Short mmCIF file of N, CA, C and O in Angstrom, two decimals:
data_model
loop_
_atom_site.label_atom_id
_atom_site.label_comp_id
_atom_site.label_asym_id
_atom_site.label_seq_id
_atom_site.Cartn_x
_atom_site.Cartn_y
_atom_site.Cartn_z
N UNK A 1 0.83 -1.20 0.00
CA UNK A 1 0.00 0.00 0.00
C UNK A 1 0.87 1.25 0.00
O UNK A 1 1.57 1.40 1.00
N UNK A 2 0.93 2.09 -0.88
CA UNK A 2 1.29 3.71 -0.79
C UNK A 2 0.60 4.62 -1.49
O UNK A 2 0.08 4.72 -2.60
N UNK A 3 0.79 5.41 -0.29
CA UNK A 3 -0.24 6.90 -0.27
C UNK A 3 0.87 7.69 -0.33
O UNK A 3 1.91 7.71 0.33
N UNK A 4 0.25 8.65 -1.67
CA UNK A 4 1.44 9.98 -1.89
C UNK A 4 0.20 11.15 -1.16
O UNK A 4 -0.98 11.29 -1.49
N UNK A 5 1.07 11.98 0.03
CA UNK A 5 0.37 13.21 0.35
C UNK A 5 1.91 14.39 -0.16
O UNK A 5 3.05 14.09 -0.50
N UNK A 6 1.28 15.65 -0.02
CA UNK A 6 1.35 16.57 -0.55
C UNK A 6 2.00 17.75 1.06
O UNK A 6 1.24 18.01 1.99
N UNK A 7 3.39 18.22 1.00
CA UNK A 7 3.23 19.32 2.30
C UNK A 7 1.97 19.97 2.87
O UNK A 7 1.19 20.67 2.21
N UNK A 8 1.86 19.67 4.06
CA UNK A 8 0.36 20.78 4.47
C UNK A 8 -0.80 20.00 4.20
O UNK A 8 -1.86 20.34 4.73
N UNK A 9 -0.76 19.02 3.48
CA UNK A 9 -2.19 18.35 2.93
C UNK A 9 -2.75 17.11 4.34
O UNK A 9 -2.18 17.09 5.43
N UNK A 10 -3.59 16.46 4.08
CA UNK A 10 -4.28 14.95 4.54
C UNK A 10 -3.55 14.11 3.90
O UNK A 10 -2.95 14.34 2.85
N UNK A 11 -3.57 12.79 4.68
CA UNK A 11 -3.50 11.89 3.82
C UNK A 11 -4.85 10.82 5.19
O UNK A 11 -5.20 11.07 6.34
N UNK A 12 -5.18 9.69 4.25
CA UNK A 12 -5.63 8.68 4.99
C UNK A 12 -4.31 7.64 4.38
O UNK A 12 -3.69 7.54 3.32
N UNK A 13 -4.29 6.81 6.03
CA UNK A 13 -3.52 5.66 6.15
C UNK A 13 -4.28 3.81 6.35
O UNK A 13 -4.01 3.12 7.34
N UNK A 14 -5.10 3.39 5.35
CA UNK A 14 -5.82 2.45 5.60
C UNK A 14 -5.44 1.05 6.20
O UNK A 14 -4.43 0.43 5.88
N UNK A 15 -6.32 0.64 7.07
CA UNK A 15 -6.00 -0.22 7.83
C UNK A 15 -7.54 -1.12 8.42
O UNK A 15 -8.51 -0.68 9.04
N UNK A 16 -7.28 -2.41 7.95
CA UNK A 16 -8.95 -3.10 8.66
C UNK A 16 -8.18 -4.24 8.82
O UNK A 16 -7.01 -4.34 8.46
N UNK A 17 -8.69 -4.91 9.25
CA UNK A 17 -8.95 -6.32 10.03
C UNK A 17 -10.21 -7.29 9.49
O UNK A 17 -11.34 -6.83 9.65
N UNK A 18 -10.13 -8.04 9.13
CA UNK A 18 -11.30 -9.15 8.59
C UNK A 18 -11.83 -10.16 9.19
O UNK A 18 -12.63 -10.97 8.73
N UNK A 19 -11.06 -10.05 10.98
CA UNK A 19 -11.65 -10.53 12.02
C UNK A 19 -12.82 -10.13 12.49
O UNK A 19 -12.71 -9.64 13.62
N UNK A 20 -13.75 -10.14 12.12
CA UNK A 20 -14.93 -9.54 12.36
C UNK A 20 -16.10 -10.48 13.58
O UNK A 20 -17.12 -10.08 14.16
N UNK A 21 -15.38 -11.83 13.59
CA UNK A 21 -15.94 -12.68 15.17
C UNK A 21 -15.43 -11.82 16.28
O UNK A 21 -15.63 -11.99 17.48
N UNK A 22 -15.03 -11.26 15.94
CA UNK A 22 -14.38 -11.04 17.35
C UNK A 22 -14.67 -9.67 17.54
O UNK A 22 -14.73 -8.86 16.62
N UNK A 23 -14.97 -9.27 19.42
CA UNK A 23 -15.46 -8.40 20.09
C UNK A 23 -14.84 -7.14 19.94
O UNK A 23 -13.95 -7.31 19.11
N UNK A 24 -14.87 -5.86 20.36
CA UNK A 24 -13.96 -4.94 19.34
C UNK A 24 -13.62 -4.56 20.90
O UNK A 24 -12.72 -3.75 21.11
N UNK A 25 -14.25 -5.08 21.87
CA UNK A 25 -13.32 -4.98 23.43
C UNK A 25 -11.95 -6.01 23.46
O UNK A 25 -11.06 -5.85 24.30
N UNK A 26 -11.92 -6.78 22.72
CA UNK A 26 -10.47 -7.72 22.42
C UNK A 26 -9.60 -7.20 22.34
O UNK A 26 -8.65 -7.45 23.08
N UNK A 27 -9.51 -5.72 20.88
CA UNK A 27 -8.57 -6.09 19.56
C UNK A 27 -8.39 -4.46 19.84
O UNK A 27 -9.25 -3.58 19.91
N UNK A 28 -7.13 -4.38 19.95
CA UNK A 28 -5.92 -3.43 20.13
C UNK A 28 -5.43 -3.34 18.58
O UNK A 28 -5.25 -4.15 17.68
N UNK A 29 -5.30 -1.75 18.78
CA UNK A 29 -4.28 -1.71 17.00
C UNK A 29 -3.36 -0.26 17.45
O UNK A 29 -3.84 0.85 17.71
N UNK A 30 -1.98 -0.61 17.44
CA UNK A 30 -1.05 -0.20 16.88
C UNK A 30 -0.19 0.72 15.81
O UNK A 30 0.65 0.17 15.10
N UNK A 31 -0.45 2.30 15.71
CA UNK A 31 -0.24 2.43 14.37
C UNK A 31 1.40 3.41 15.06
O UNK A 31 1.48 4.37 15.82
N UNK A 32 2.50 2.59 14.35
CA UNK A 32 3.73 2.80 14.44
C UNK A 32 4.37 3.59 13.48
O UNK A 32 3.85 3.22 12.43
N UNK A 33 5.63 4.94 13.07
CA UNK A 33 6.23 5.33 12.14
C UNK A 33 7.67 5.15 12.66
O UNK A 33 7.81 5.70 13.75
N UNK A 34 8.97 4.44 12.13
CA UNK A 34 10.45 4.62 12.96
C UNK A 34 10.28 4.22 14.07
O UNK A 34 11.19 4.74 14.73
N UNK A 35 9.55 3.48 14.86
CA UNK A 35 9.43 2.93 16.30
C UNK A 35 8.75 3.89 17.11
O UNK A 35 8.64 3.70 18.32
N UNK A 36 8.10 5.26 16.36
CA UNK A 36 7.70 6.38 17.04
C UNK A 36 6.24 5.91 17.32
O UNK A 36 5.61 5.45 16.36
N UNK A 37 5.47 6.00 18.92
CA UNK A 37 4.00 5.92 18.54
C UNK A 37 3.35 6.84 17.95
O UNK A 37 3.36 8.04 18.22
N UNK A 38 2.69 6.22 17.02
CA UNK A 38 1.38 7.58 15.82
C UNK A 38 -0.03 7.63 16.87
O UNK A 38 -0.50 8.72 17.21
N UNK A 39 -0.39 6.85 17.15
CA UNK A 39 -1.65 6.01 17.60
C UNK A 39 -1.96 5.07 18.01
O UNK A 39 -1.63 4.08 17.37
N UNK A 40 -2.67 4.89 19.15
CA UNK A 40 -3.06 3.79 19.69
C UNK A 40 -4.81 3.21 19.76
O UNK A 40 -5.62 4.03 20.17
N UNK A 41 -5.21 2.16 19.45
CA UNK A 41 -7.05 2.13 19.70
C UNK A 41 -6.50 0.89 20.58
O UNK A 41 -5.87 -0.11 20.22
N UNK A 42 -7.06 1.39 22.14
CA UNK A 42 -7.15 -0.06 22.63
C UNK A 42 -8.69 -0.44 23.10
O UNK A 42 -9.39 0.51 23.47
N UNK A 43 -9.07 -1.30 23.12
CA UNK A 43 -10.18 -2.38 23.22
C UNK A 43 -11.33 -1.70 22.69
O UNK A 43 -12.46 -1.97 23.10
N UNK A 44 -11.06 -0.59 21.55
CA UNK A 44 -11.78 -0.08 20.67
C UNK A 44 -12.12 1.41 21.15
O UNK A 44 -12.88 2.15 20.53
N UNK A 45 -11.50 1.72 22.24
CA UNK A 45 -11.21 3.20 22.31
C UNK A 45 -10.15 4.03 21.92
O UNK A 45 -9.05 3.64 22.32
N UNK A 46 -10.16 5.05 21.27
CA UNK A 46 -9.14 5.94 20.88
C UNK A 46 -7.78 6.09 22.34
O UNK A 46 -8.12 6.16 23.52
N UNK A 47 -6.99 6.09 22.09
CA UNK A 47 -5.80 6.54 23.41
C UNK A 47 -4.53 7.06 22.57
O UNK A 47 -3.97 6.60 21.57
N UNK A 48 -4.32 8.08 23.30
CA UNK A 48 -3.00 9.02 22.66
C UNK A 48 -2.37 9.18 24.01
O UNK A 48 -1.55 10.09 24.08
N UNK A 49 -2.63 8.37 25.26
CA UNK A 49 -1.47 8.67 26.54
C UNK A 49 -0.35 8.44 26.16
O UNK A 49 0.42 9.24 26.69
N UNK A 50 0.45 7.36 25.12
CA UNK A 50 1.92 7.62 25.01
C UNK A 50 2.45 7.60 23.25
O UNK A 50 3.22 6.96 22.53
N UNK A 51 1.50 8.72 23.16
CA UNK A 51 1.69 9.42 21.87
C UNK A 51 2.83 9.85 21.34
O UNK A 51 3.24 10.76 22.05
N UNK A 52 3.49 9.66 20.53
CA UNK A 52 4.44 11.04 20.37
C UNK A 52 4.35 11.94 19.84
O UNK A 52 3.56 12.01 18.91
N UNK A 53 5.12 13.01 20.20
CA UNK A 53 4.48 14.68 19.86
C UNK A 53 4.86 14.86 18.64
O UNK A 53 4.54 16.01 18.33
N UNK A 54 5.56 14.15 17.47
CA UNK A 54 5.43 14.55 16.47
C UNK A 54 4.02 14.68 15.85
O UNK A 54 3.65 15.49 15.00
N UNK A 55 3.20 13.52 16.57
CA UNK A 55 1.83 13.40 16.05
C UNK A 55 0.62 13.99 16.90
O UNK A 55 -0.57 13.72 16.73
N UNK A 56 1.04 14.64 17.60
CA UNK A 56 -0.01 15.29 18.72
C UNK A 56 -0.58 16.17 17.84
O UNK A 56 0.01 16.80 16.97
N UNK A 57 -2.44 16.18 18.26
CA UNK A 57 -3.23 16.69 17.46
C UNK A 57 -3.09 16.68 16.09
O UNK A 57 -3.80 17.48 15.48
N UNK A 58 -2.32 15.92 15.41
CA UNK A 58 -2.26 15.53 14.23
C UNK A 58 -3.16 14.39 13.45
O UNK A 58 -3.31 14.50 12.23
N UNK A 59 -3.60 13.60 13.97
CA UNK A 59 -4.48 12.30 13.98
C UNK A 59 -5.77 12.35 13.95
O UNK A 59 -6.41 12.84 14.88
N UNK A 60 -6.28 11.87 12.96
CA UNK A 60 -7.91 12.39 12.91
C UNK A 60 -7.95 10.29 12.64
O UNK A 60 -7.19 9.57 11.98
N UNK A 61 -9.31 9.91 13.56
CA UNK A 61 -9.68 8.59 13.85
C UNK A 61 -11.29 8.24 13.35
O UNK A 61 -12.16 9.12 13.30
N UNK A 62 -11.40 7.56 13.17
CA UNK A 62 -13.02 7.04 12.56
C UNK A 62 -13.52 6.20 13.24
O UNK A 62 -13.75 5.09 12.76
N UNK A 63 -13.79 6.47 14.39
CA UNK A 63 -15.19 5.18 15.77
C UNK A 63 -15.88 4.66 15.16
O UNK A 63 -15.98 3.43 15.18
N UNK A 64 -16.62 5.50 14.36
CA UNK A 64 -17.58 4.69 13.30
C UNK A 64 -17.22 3.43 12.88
O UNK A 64 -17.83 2.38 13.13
N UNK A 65 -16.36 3.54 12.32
CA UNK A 65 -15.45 2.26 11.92
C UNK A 65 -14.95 1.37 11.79
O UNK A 65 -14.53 0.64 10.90
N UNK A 66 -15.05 1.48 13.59
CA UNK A 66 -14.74 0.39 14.20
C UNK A 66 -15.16 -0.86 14.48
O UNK A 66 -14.63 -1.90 14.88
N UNK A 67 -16.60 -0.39 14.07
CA UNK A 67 -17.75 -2.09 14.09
C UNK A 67 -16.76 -2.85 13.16
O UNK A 67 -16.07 -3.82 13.47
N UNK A 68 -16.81 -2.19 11.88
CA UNK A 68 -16.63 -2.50 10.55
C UNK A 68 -15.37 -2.83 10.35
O UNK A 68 -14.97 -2.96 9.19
N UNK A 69 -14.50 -3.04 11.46
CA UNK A 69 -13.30 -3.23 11.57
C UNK A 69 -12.24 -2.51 10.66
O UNK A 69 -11.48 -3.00 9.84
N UNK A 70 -12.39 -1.33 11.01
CA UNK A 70 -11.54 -0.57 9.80
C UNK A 70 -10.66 0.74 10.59
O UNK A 70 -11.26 1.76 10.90
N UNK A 71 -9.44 0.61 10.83
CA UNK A 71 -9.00 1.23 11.95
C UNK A 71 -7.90 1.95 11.22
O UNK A 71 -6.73 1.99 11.60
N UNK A 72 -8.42 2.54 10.09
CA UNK A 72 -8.09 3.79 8.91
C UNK A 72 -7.56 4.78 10.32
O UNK A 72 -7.81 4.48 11.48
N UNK A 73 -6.70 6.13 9.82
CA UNK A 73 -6.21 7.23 10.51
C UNK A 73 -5.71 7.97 9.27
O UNK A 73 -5.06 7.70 8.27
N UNK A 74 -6.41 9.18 9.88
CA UNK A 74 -6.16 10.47 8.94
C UNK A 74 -5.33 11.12 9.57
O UNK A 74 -5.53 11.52 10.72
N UNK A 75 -3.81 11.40 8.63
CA UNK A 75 -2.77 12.31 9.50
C UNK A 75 -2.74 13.76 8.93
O UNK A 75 -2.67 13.90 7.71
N UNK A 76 -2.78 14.59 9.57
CA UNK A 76 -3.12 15.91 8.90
C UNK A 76 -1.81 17.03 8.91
O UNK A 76 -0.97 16.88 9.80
N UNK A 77 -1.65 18.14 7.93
CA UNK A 77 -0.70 19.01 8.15
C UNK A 77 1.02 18.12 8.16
O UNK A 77 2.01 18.37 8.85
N UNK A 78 0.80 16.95 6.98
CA UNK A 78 2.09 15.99 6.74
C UNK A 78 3.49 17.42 6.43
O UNK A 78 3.46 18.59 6.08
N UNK A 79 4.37 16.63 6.73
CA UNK A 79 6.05 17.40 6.17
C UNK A 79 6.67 16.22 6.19
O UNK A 79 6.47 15.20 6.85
N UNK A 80 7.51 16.49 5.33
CA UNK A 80 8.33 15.70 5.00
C UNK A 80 9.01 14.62 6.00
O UNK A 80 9.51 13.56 5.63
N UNK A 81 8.96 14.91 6.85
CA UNK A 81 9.44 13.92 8.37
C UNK A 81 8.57 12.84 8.36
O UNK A 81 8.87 11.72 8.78
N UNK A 82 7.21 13.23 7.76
CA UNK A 82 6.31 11.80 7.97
C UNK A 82 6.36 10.95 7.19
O UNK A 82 5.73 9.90 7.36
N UNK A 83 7.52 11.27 5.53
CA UNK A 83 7.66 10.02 4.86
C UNK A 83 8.21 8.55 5.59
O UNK A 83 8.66 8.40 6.73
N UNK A 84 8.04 7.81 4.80
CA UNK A 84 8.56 6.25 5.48
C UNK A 84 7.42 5.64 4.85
O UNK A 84 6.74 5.82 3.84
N UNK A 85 7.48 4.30 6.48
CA UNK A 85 6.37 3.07 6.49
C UNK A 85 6.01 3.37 7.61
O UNK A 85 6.71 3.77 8.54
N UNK A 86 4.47 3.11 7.55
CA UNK A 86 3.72 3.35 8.53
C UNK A 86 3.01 1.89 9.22
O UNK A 86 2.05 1.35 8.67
N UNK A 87 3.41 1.52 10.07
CA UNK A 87 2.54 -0.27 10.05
C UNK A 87 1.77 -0.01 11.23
O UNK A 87 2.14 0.49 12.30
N UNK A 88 0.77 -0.38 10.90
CA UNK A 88 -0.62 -0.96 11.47
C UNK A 88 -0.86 -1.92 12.10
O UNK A 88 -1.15 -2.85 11.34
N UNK A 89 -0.91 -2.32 13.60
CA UNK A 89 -0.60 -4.13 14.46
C UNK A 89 -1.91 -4.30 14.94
O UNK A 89 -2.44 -3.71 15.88
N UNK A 90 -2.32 -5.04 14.31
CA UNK A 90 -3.97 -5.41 14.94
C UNK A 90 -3.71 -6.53 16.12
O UNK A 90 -3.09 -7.49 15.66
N UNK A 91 -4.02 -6.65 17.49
CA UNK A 91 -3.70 -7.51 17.89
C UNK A 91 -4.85 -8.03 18.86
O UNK A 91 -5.06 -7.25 19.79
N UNK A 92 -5.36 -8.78 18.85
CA UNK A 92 -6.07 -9.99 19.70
C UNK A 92 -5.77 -11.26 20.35
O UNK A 92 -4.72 -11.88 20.18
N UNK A 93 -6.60 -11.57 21.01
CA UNK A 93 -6.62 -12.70 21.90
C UNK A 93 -6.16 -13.97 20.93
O UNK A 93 -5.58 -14.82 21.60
N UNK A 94 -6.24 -14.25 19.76
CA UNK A 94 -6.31 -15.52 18.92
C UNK A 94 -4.95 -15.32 18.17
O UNK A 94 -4.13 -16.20 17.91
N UNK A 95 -4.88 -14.03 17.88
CA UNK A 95 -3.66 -13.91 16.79
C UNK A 95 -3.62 -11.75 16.50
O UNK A 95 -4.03 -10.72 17.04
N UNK A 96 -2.69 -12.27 15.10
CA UNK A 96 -2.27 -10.36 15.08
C UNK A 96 -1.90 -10.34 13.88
O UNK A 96 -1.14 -11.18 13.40
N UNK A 97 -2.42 -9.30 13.20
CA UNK A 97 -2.37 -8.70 11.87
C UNK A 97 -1.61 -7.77 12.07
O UNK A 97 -1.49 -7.09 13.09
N UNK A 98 -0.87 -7.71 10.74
CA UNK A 98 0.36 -6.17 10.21
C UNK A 98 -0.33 -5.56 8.73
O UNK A 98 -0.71 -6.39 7.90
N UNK A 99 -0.43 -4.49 8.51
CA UNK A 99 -0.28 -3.83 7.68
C UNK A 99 0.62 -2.88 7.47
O UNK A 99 0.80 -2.33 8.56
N UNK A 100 1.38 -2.31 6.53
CA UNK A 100 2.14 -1.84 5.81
C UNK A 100 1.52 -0.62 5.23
O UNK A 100 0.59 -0.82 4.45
N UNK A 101 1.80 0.37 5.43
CA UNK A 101 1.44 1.63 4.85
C UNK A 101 2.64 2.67 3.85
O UNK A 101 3.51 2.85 4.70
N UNK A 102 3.00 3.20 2.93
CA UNK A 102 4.35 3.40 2.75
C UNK A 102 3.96 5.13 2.26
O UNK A 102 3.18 5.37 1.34
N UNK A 103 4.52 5.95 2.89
CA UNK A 103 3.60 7.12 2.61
C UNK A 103 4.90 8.42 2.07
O UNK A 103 4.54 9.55 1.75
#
C-alpha cells in the first residue's frame, strides 16, 4: 500500500482487520512510524497517553469504523518527516495482523 500526500495536505492511512468474530473490546491496534508511537485504539477506544508529539493533534480517527473493523487514521498538516512506512498491528486474543502503509 502507498499513499502519496502533498506538504500541508491529509492523507488517509488504511488499515482493517477481517476478524470480524471477534469483540472490538479484544482487539488493540497499533499504528507505528520509525518505532515512534502515531496512535493507539485499545479495546476499541481511541488513546493518545503515550503518543508522540510529532503526532499530537495531528491524527484524525473514525469510531464509526470500528464495528466494521476498519481502523483507517487520517494524519493531517504531513512534512516531510512523515515520509517512510507506517505499520498498522492489529492484535487480539487468537492472533495479530500487520499492515504496511508506505507514505
Amino acid at each position: 500500500n502507498t499513499v502519496v500526500g502533498f506538504n500541508g495536505s491529509s492523507v488517509v492511512l488504511p488499515c482493517s482487520s477481517t476478524e470480524h468474530h471477534l469483540e472490538l473490546q479484544d482487539i488493540n491496534v497499533h499504528w507505528r512510524h520509525n518505532d515512534k508511537i502515531v496512535f493507539d485504539i485499545v479495546k476499541g477506544e481511541d488513546s493518545v497517553e503515550p503518543q508522540d508529539p510529532q503526532y499530537k493533534n495531528r491524527v484524525q480517527t473514525f469510531p464509526e469504523e470500528y464495528e466494521r473493523r476498519n481502523f483507517s487514521i487520517k494524519l493531517n498538516n504531513i512534512t516531510r518527516a512523515d515520509a517512510g512506512v507506517f505499520i498498522c498491528f492489529i492484535t487480539h486474543s487468537s492472533s495479530s495482523d500487520q499492515e504496511t502503509v508506505r507514505l
